[in-house]
Amino acid sequence: MNLVYINSANGLSKAALETVTYAKKLGADVAVVTNGNAAAELLATLGAYGASTVLQDAGVDGQDPSQLVKLVAAAAAKVGASTIIFSHDLIGKAVAPRLSVRLKAGLVAGAVALPEADGSTKVNVFSGKAFGYVKVNSAVRIISLLPNSIQPEQTGGNCSTEAFDSQAGSSAISVKATKKPEGAIPLPEAELVVSAGRGLKGPENWGMVEDLAAALGAATACSRPVADIGWRPHHEHVGQTGVAIRPNLYIAAGISGAIQHLAGVNGSKVIVVINTDAEAPFFKAADYGIVGDAFEVLPRFTEAVKRFRAAQH
Amino acid sequence: MNILVCISKAPDTTSKIAFTNGNTQFDENGVQYIVNPYDEWYALVRALELKEAQGGNVTIITVGTASDDAVIRKALAIGADDAIRIDALATDAYFVAMQIAEYAKGKGFDLILTGKETIDYNGSQVAGMIAEALELPYISIATKLDVAGSTISCEREIVGGMQEVEVQAPAVISCAKGMAEQRIPNMRGIMAARTKPLNVVAPAALEALTTFSTYSMPAAKSSVKLIDPNNLDELVALLHNEAKVI
Ligand SMILES: Cc1cc2nc3c(=O)[nH]c(=O)nc-3n(C[C@H](O)[C@H](O)[C@H](O)COP(=O)(O)OP(=O)(O)OC[C@H]3O[C@@H](n4cnc5c(N)ncnc54)[C@H](O)[C@@H]3O)c2cc1C
Ligand SMILES: Nc1ncnc2c1ncn2[C@@H]1O[C@H](COP(=O)(O)O)[C@@H](O)[C@H]1O
């Protein structure tokens, strides 16, 4: 049996559907364990992605990784899990390593593909500059899947949901305040990203970036100096010291393409670079390039996207 | 307050990444090692600030071989009081974490700090593993850290936002940007680091749970397709028909 932990607190995220699809593609039956009080009808829709049963512990709020570890360990014992899957998001990064020690089960952290024929699993190493193939030496293995590595797939199927009391105990971490910008697409999950750098000259010019992002339905990002000078919030900073992302499309305007910036975005499927300098290093990593002034190109790009979207409807 | 800071070496960010021995080993030829940036800039510097304000001791710990001593001395030059090196090759995150947990057990550290991740293997694993092995609370990817008595307050990243949380010491915390500013070691620090204690400890008998069987390089990007800046409709059409991303 393959067991998947998902966070269902804010509905079923794309990352959750990816992990269930991944578990199904591994071959065995799929059980899902989750905390919180999402509606049973919602959880039952996971059947379409390959889950046969969902265990739900409404008593665990999910703020303390040590509670979630107990929840997943109890579910693993109940279903006899041989592979346990997490998303390699902020929750997976906190919980999967703890579970690895508790179960003495090897962890593949940040898988980007299904296991190879020899049982090893591909991960990013050296900030995305290379891949490594990890072999697990224990009977039970844990895999955390990097978001956006596979697409959710509906194969049909029904699934039962069951209340589950994991006896996970109380949380040692008390939450004082939560700050979540409303409506924004979380950067690590975004499929389309529009990003800009120092070439934009000042925060007052970001309207052009936001307009293109809005036309595409994309999230916005920035280079590190832009966040450091305070033009944009820090959670938008991508790169080696910021967030690492791998969207389907990454559009970079006025960013030189320094190696530390590329480290956070070189897993993107398609990269578009807009830069006045034809020699900017970013063009070497780009699929499509426009040598031109972002102040002219971005508004035209937005108009072109709007024309395209209008023609689609 | 006694703080243990886990320090890893990492290849300088501009290092050429290549593999040898039939792609089974990282090619260290010409590679410059630095202190993993998250460990140095955030975990270590914040530990020093807390010690300067409240007293105590900052110990750094590394699982590694004698070739890591240069990187350890650099962390001592920034201001750590003493260093432990567990004398073993860091084979996997589980091995590293269990060695550190084994050392830290019963020594009364109030805080164990790590970086958010190493920039070579990027696993973000070691801190959570130490926390489980020592049965301590774990706050991951903290961007702020304050201590008042035995109460530890942090700001941590959550999916789509930030959260302020509190926990009682002792605890394990992984540290990210925002927590502190980089410190450049001065001459006095560099001189003092030469004589600070660096204790080499024999490893506990433990097995790794994972191994890297091989490595590969990403396929070379085909050269960039240049688009006329006056013809953005062409770019949009290519993104739709050729790249299939919109
Ligand atoms: C250890 C370390 C870690 C780092 N981590 C990160 C990281 O995580 N993320 C990150 O981004 N950086 C990081 N950096 C910084 C990185 O090295 C670069 O300095 C940074 O990425 C440059 O940002 P930029 O491209 O916005 O600015 P610049 O390098 O100043 O480039 C601006 C670009 O805009 C172009 N331009 C100017 N005007 C226009 C215009 N009108 N239209 C179009 N293009 C224009 C210019 O030709 C130039 O290419 C790190 C550095 C170090 C040493
Ligand atoms: N060999 C090591 N010795 C000591 N600490 C380490 C070692 N490897 C990793 N760490 C610590 O664990 C953190 C996370 O590493 P990782 O799990 O490899 O991403 C690093 O930022 C370090 O603080």
XYZ file of C-alpha atoms and ligand atoms in Angstrom:
635
model
C 0.000 0.000 0.000
C 1.180 3.534 -0.769
C 0.244 6.203 1.766
C -0.011 9.917 0.910
C -0.176 12.726 3.454
C -2.083 15.763 2.220
C -2.925 19.083 3.825
C -6.624 19.669 3.129
C -7.050 22.740 5.362
C -7.659 25.078 2.404
C -9.289 22.615 0.038
C -7.394 20.255 -2.252
C -4.311 22.015 -3.603
C -2.722 21.107 -6.904
C 0.255 19.810 -4.903
C -2.091 17.375 -3.104
C -3.502 16.071 -6.405
C 0.041 15.655 -7.750
C 1.082 13.495 -4.792
C -1.987 11.235 -5.083
C -1.371 10.845 -8.848
C 2.292 10.038 -8.132
C 1.353 7.389 -5.553
C -1.088 5.802 -8.012
C 1.575 5.687 -10.729
C 3.920 3.869 -8.339
C 1.614 0.890 -8.732
C 0.053 -0.221 -5.458
C -3.266 0.821 -3.872
C -3.309 4.334 -2.476
C -4.487 5.437 0.962
C -4.545 9.116 1.910
C -4.200 10.532 5.417
C -5.139 14.099 6.263
C -5.879 16.301 9.254
C -8.462 19.029 9.761
C -12.154 19.027 8.946
C -12.476 19.234 5.155
C -15.848 17.927 3.942
C -16.006 14.164 3.298
C -17.504 14.799 -0.187
C -14.460 16.876 -1.086
C -12.005 14.242 0.152
C -13.914 11.527 -1.734
C -13.053 13.292 -5.017
C -9.493 12.021 -4.496
C -10.827 8.682 -5.759
C -10.662 10.068 -9.281
C -6.883 10.549 -8.877
C -6.332 7.024 -7.617
C -6.992 7.004 -3.856
C -9.046 4.066 -2.552
C -9.424 5.303 1.016
C -8.982 8.544 2.966
C -8.276 8.589 6.707
C -9.190 11.904 8.304
C -8.184 13.021 11.795
C -10.160 16.209 12.473
C -8.527 16.582 15.887
C -5.048 17.457 14.596
C -4.683 21.122 13.597
C -1.399 20.603 11.756
C 0.604 23.455 13.312
C 3.180 21.185 14.932
C 5.209 18.831 12.715
C 5.676 16.402 15.603
C 1.879 15.906 15.750
C 1.671 15.331 12.003
C 4.465 12.781 12.296
C 2.426 10.819 14.834
C -0.633 11.074 12.578
C 1.191 9.742 9.507
C 3.037 7.063 11.485
C -0.269 5.787 12.929
C -1.841 5.726 9.457
C 1.212 3.940 8.010
C 0.907 1.241 10.675
C -2.831 0.896 10.061
C -2.616 0.430 6.280
C 0.797 -1.302 6.204
C 2.439 1.353 4.014
C 5.607 0.485 2.102
C 5.967 3.905 0.463
C 4.878 7.174 2.068
C 4.536 10.299 -0.070
C 4.532 13.985 0.849
C 4.621 17.132 -1.212
C 8.066 18.759 -0.801
C 6.336 21.952 0.338
C 6.756 23.710 3.683
C 4.767 21.026 5.525
C 6.503 18.106 3.813
C 9.913 19.628 4.524
C 9.069 19.834 8.225
C 7.345 16.469 8.637
C 8.996 13.948 6.271
C 12.472 14.103 7.910
C 10.968 13.553 11.369
C 9.015 10.572 10.037
C 12.178 9.164 8.478
C 13.780 8.949 11.935
C 10.638 7.675 13.660
C 10.162 4.814 11.156
C 13.850 4.431 10.300
C 12.737 4.755 6.676
C 14.991 6.357 4.065
C 13.797 9.707 2.669
C 14.073 10.867 -0.929
C 13.736 14.616 -0.430
C 12.471 16.612 -3.398
C 11.848 13.905 -6.038
C 11.276 15.304 -9.534
C 10.185 12.061 -11.259
C 8.880 8.548 -10.684
C 11.508 5.987 -9.558
C 13.794 4.516 -12.229
C 13.832 0.799 -13.117
C 16.711 0.237 -10.626
C 14.611 1.717 -7.802
C 16.549 4.983 -7.524
C 14.662 8.285 -7.627
C 15.773 11.479 -9.349
C 16.196 14.670 -7.278
C 17.701 18.105 -7.939
C 21.172 18.667 -6.495
C 23.529 21.664 -6.503
C 20.634 24.140 -6.686
C 19.220 22.570 -9.827
C 22.534 22.525 -11.694
C 22.538 18.694 -11.723
C 20.417 15.659 -10.835
C 21.172 12.886 -8.363
C 19.592 9.427 -8.154
C 18.802 8.383 -4.582
C 18.568 4.757 -3.497
C 16.784 3.900 -0.269
C 18.336 1.101 1.805
C 15.396 0.514 4.175
C 12.254 -1.620 3.677
C 9.908 1.373 3.969
C 10.699 4.465 1.908
C 9.485 8.056 2.098
C 9.385 10.318 -0.960
C 8.674 14.044 -0.913
C 7.677 15.245 -4.371
C 8.789 18.651 -5.616
C 5.674 20.644 -6.618
C 5.011 20.874 -10.372
C 7.067 17.754 -11.194
C 4.109 15.771 -12.546
C 0.606 16.803 -13.576
C -2.468 15.575 -11.664
C -4.263 12.877 -13.676
C -7.803 11.601 -13.283
C -8.079 7.898 -13.903
C -11.507 7.465 -12.319
C -12.370 5.430 -9.277
C -14.197 5.609 -6.001
C -12.887 6.164 -2.596
C -14.198 5.827 0.930
C -13.486 8.293 3.725
C -13.097 7.268 7.313
C -12.685 9.193 10.573
C -9.348 8.304 12.126
C -8.213 8.981 15.680
C -4.431 8.928 15.523
C -3.858 9.860 19.204
C -1.360 12.455 17.988
C -1.413 14.411 21.261
C -1.302 18.165 21.683
C 0.711 20.783 19.825
C 3.915 22.093 21.437
C 3.897 25.085 19.087
C 1.446 27.885 19.822
C 0.410 30.158 16.972
C 0.295 33.887 17.811
C -0.543 35.363 14.408
C -0.925 34.316 10.781
C -0.299 36.653 7.836
C -1.522 35.498 4.450
C -1.881 37.914 1.563
C -5.437 37.452 0.234
C -6.002 35.997 -3.200
C -2.335 35.857 -4.244
C -1.160 32.670 -5.985
C 1.540 31.091 -3.777
C 4.761 31.302 -5.772
C 5.975 27.687 -5.326
C 2.671 26.374 -6.730
C 2.295 28.817 -9.609
C 2.419 27.371 -13.131
C 3.080 30.750 -14.738
C 5.392 33.357 -13.207
C 6.266 36.902 -14.309
C 9.438 38.169 -12.665
C 11.429 41.385 -12.867
C 14.753 42.750 -11.682
C 16.743 45.893 -11.232
C 16.215 46.754 -14.917
C 12.721 47.994 -13.962
C 14.396 50.966 -12.197
C 11.928 51.420 -9.337
C 8.892 50.011 -7.485
C 6.580 52.510 -9.212
C 7.117 50.586 -12.478
C 5.795 47.234 -11.227
C 2.322 47.950 -12.606
C 3.584 46.663 -15.975
C 4.670 43.406 -14.350
C 1.396 42.999 -12.463
C -0.657 43.742 -15.595
C 1.088 40.990 -17.556
C 0.736 38.596 -14.611
C -2.981 39.401 -14.347
C -3.523 38.874 -18.089
C -1.816 35.477 -17.901
C -3.134 34.423 -14.468
C 0.460 34.267 -13.252
C 2.194 34.885 -9.923
C 4.824 37.646 -9.623
C 8.440 37.214 -8.531
C 11.628 39.281 -8.407
C 15.416 39.117 -8.201
C 17.157 39.410 -4.864
C 18.419 43.024 -5.070
C 14.861 44.119 -5.785
C 13.669 42.535 -2.523
C 16.748 43.757 -0.650
C 16.157 47.421 -1.586
C 12.517 46.969 -0.581
C 10.900 47.426 -3.989
C 9.094 44.117 -3.562
C 8.283 41.842 -0.574
C 10.844 39.195 0.356
C 8.554 36.246 -0.306
C 8.746 37.127 -4.029
C 12.535 36.768 -4.138
C 13.566 33.738 -6.182
C 16.994 32.186 -6.469
C 19.515 30.343 -4.451
C 18.841 32.285 -1.260
C 15.145 32.823 -1.995
C 12.390 30.531 -3.217
C 13.190 27.817 -5.763
C 10.420 27.441 -8.326
C 9.786 25.274 -11.385
C 6.797 26.737 -13.184
C 5.789 25.807 -16.725
C 6.590 29.355 -17.840
C 9.020 31.850 -16.273
C 9.143 35.328 -17.800
C 12.115 37.446 -16.656
C 12.254 41.146 -17.472
C 15.272 43.296 -16.582
C 17.077 40.459 -14.807
C 20.704 39.795 -15.796
C 20.596 36.048 -15.085
C 23.310 35.711 -12.428
C 24.091 32.111 -11.500
C 22.492 32.543 -8.054
C 19.276 33.740 -9.666
C 19.275 30.869 -12.189
C 19.684 28.385 -9.330
C 16.114 29.122 -8.255
C 14.468 29.096 -11.670
C 16.406 26.749 -13.940
C 13.885 23.972 -13.361
C 11.258 26.031 -15.232
C 9.970 24.254 -18.330
C 10.067 27.348 -20.563
C 11.966 30.586 -19.920
C 11.311 33.912 -21.689
C 13.906 36.666 -21.180
C 13.381 40.355 -21.895
C 16.564 42.441 -21.636
C 18.053 45.492 -23.377
C 21.493 43.887 -23.336
C 21.868 41.132 -25.952
C 24.893 39.877 -23.976
C 22.949 39.367 -20.718
C 23.822 35.878 -19.407
C 20.131 35.014 -18.969
C 19.733 34.568 -22.754
C 21.925 31.442 -22.506
C 19.342 29.829 -20.229
C 16.317 31.095 -22.167
C 14.031 29.367 -24.664
C 12.662 32.618 -26.082
C 14.418 35.958 -25.914
C 13.496 39.535 -26.668
C 16.312 42.046 -26.919
C 14.381 45.169 -26.026
C 13.272 47.678 -23.437
C 10.992 46.147 -20.811
C 9.136 49.451 -20.566
C 7.956 48.965 -24.166
C 7.877 45.169 -24.381
C 5.877 44.383 -21.214
C 2.809 46.512 -22.134
C 2.846 45.086 -25.688
C 3.163 41.570 -24.289
C 0.133 42.211 -22.054
C -1.903 43.453 -25.009
C -0.889 40.420 -27.090
C -1.946 38.058 -24.287
C -5.300 39.847 -23.990
C -5.868 39.533 -27.756
C -5.009 35.843 -27.585
C -7.318 35.200 -24.620
C -10.152 37.114 -26.299
C -9.723 35.068 -29.501
C -9.854 31.831 -27.471
C -13.316 32.597 -26.118
C 21.904 30.210 26.975
C 23.780 27.387 25.279
C 23.342 27.192 21.545
C 24.506 24.464 19.176
C 24.801 25.582 15.547
C 25.083 22.902 12.838
C 27.543 23.970 10.173
C 28.009 22.320 6.814
C 30.496 23.069 4.084
C 29.149 23.811 0.605
C 30.774 24.457 -2.754
C 31.109 28.163 -3.564
C 28.091 29.163 -5.663
C 30.213 29.837 -8.741
C 31.823 26.351 -8.662
C 31.729 24.291 -11.804
C 29.540 21.268 -11.163
C 30.885 18.038 -12.680
C 31.070 14.343 -11.774
C 33.750 11.642 -12.060
C 34.057 7.859 -11.729
C 31.259 7.082 -14.169
C 29.098 9.904 -12.764
C 29.076 8.434 -9.267
C 31.155 11.097 -7.502
C 31.146 14.875 -7.298
C 34.314 16.204 -8.945
C 36.004 18.311 -6.259
C 38.787 19.375 -8.590
C 39.204 23.144 -8.263
C 36.092 23.477 -6.069
C 36.295 26.178 -3.375
C 34.363 25.299 -0.194
C 32.541 27.881 1.904
C 30.341 27.692 4.990
C 26.826 26.858 3.756
C 25.309 30.385 3.479
C 22.170 29.691 5.568
C 24.264 28.226 8.391
C 26.673 31.160 8.409
C 24.564 34.233 7.642
C 21.477 33.340 9.585
C 21.907 30.510 12.122
C 25.400 31.392 13.357
C 25.039 35.178 13.325
C 21.666 35.054 15.131
C 23.151 32.685 17.725
C 25.995 35.168 18.314
C 23.553 38.084 18.640
C 21.519 36.160 21.241
C 24.675 35.309 23.161
C 25.896 38.918 23.046
C 22.576 40.129 24.429
C 21.910 37.411 26.991
C 25.193 35.613 27.703
C 25.922 31.929 27.165
C 27.928 29.894 24.739
C 27.819 29.168 21.000
C 29.207 25.799 19.916
C 29.378 24.828 16.260
C 29.213 21.212 15.129
C 30.106 19.609 11.811
C 29.977 16.011 10.657
C 32.941 15.784 8.321
C 36.553 14.896 7.734
C 39.755 16.851 8.445
C 39.339 18.600 5.090
C 36.396 20.512 6.656
C 38.592 22.160 9.301
C 39.218 25.264 7.161
C 35.494 25.922 6.921
C 35.096 25.303 10.669
C 37.868 27.832 11.443
C 36.020 30.365 9.320
C 32.894 29.935 11.436
C 35.035 30.277 14.572
C 36.476 33.516 13.150
C 32.963 34.953 12.901
C 32.639 34.441 16.646
C 31.611 30.921 17.751
C 33.249 29.921 21.053
C 34.236 26.362 20.253
C 33.772 23.672 17.623
C 33.043 19.973 17.464
C 33.870 17.897 14.423
C 32.440 14.406 14.297
C 35.099 12.629 12.339
C 33.163 10.875 9.571
C 32.195 11.373 5.962
C 28.699 12.893 5.826
C 27.080 10.026 3.896
C 23.413 11.042 4.133
C 21.167 13.401 6.078
C 20.020 10.639 8.443
C 23.606 9.714 9.302
C 24.531 13.376 9.895
C 21.454 14.093 12.017
C 21.813 10.976 14.166
C 25.488 11.757 14.812
C 24.598 15.289 15.916
C 21.691 14.036 18.054
C 23.946 11.443 19.656
C 26.467 14.156 20.537
C 23.883 16.688 21.777
C 21.960 14.225 23.947
C 22.113 15.192 27.620
C 24.411 18.206 27.057
C 21.713 20.747 27.919
C 21.638 22.862 24.756
C 18.727 25.322 24.895
C 18.659 25.787 21.142
C 19.890 23.737 18.205
C 20.074 25.809 15.026
C 20.606 24.704 11.426
C 20.410 26.407 8.066
C 17.243 26.060 6.002
C 19.035 23.684 3.641
C 22.457 22.930 2.221
C 22.993 24.414 -1.216
C 24.593 21.224 -2.573
C 22.079 18.513 -1.705
C 19.174 20.861 -0.863
C 17.322 18.325 1.217
C 16.108 20.452 4.155
C 16.245 17.225 6.149
C 18.830 17.381 8.921
C 17.009 19.683 11.372
C 13.755 17.712 11.447
C 15.692 14.495 11.891
C 17.642 15.870 14.878
C 14.373 17.088 16.421
C 12.736 13.664 16.132
C 15.802 11.834 17.440
C 15.912 14.111 20.522
C 12.094 14.352 20.780
C 12.224 18.147 20.624
C 9.826 20.624 19.022
C 10.898 21.821 15.570
C 10.211 25.154 13.907
C 11.173 24.961 10.261
C 12.282 27.790 7.990
C 12.201 30.548 10.583
C 12.886 34.097 9.394
C 12.972 35.646 12.911
C 14.105 34.263 16.253
C 13.858 35.799 19.722
C 14.281 34.294 23.164
C 12.826 35.566 26.460
C 13.561 33.253 29.381
C 12.586 29.797 28.172
C 10.107 31.076 25.558
C 11.307 30.996 21.967
C 9.388 33.195 19.508
C 9.798 32.771 15.769
C 8.336 33.914 12.545
C 8.121 30.966 10.160
C 7.141 30.514 6.538
C 3.866 28.699 5.904
C 2.260 27.833 2.568
C 1.257 31.219 1.121
C 2.314 33.399 4.069
C 4.008 33.833 7.436
C 3.177 32.843 10.978
C 4.323 34.010 14.425
C 4.749 31.048 16.753
C 6.051 30.303 20.248
C 7.568 27.220 21.758
C 9.351 26.343 25.013
C 13.090 25.640 24.988
C 14.818 23.373 24.180
C 13.930 23.290 20.486
C 15.408 22.806 17.026
C 15.069 25.655 14.534
C 16.081 25.870 10.870
C 17.057 29.389 9.863
C 16.415 31.402 6.692
C 16.853 34.881 5.299
C 15.560 37.697 7.470
C 16.898 36.377 10.764
C 20.223 38.235 10.744
C 22.697 40.058 8.517
C 25.939 38.575 7.234
C 29.045 39.368 9.351
C 32.477 39.665 7.798
C 35.139 38.261 10.152
C 37.773 40.823 11.196
C 41.501 40.266 11.697
C 41.113 39.805 15.451
C 38.465 37.131 14.912
C 40.623 35.320 12.389
C 43.609 35.339 14.781
C 41.468 34.200 17.733
C 39.951 31.377 15.669
C 43.357 29.714 15.369
C 43.494 28.975 19.071
C 39.825 28.288 19.808
C 39.075 24.649 20.707
C 38.169 22.345 17.795
C 37.393 18.989 19.338
C 37.417 15.986 17.067
C 34.975 13.303 18.247
C 34.769 9.693 17.019
C 31.463 8.896 15.267
C 28.800 6.618 16.749
C 28.235 3.295 14.941
C 25.380 4.171 12.565
C 24.272 3.332 9.040
C 23.013 5.676 6.350
C 19.471 5.062 5.058
C 20.053 6.396 1.538
C 22.828 6.562 -1.065
C 23.294 8.513 -4.273
C 23.831 5.867 -6.952
C 24.606 8.217 -9.854
C 24.365 11.817 -11.018
C 23.469 13.402 -14.325
C 23.579 16.860 -15.886
C 20.478 18.524 -17.330
C 20.208 18.330 -21.131
C 21.868 21.366 -22.699
C 19.363 24.070 -23.616
C 19.018 24.500 -27.342
C 19.937 28.053 -28.216
C 17.473 30.821 -27.533
C 14.893 31.739 -30.156
C 14.934 35.512 -30.582
C 11.621 37.299 -31.121
C 11.131 40.729 -32.687
C 10.265 43.160 -29.864
C 7.544 44.601 -32.116
C 5.861 41.236 -32.684
C 4.628 40.001 -29.339
C 1.714 38.183 -31.012
C 4.320 35.807 -32.451
C 5.706 35.110 -28.952
C 2.223 34.431 -27.572
C 1.488 32.088 -30.495
C 4.763 30.204 -29.892
C 4.041 29.878 -26.175
C 0.666 28.403 -27.068
C 1.423 26.212 -30.110
C 5.073 25.243 -29.711
C 5.863 25.408 -25.985
C 2.255 24.593 -24.977
C 2.521 26.497 -21.692
C -0.376 28.947 -22.133
C 25.756 34.079 -2.281
C 24.853 34.862 -3.170
C 23.508 34.497 -3.226
C 22.632 35.186 -4.084
N 21.334 34.777 -4.158
C 20.521 35.368 -5.072
C 19.177 34.923 -5.252
O 18.694 34.019 -4.545
N 18.404 35.514 -6.194
C 18.878 36.537 -6.997
O 18.119 37.023 -7.840
N 20.127 36.990 -6.822
C 20.963 36.438 -5.891
N 22.226 36.921 -5.736
C 22.598 38.155 -6.475
C 22.997 37.868 -7.910
O 24.363 37.522 -7.956
C 22.769 39.132 -8.783
O 23.480 40.217 -8.226
C 21.301 39.519 -8.924
O 20.530 38.403 -9.313
C 21.148 40.624 -9.949
O 19.820 41.091 -9.967
P 19.230 41.767 -11.262
O 19.432 40.891 -12.431
O 17.847 42.200 -10.922
O 20.094 43.115 -11.399
P 21.285 43.494 -12.366
O 22.374 42.522 -12.314
O 21.570 44.914 -12.071
O 20.670 43.369 -13.817
C 19.704 44.216 -14.362
C 19.466 43.766 -15.790
O 18.427 44.560 -16.338
C 18.775 44.890 -17.694
N 18.042 46.118 -18.020
C 18.319 47.398 -17.652
N 17.372 48.225 -18.112
C 16.474 47.475 -18.788
C 15.268 47.761 -19.484
N 14.795 49.002 -19.574
N 14.615 46.747 -20.061
C 15.066 45.451 -19.991
N 16.202 45.131 -19.335
C 16.888 46.133 -18.739
C 20.271 45.033 -17.680
O 20.802 44.823 -18.987
C 20.681 43.915 -16.707
O 20.906 42.703 -17.392
C 23.104 36.272 -4.873
C 24.462 36.646 -4.784
C 25.318 35.955 -3.949
C 26.762 36.369 -3.906
N 27.642 17.481 7.551
C 26.954 18.331 8.320
N 27.418 18.694 9.540
C 26.725 19.551 10.347
N 25.568 20.103 10.001
C 25.041 19.785 8.801
C 25.696 18.889 7.904
N 24.920 18.773 6.785
C 23.838 19.557 6.983
N 23.904 20.182 8.186
C 22.938 21.153 8.767
O 21.637 20.832 8.321
C 21.064 21.885 7.557
C 20.160 21.338 6.495
O 20.879 20.497 5.625
P 20.171 19.572 4.524
O 19.228 18.701 5.247
O 21.308 18.829 3.879
O 19.498 20.519 3.564
C 22.268 22.676 7.062
O 21.906 24.025 6.762
C 23.213 22.558 8.251
O 22.888 23.492 9.278
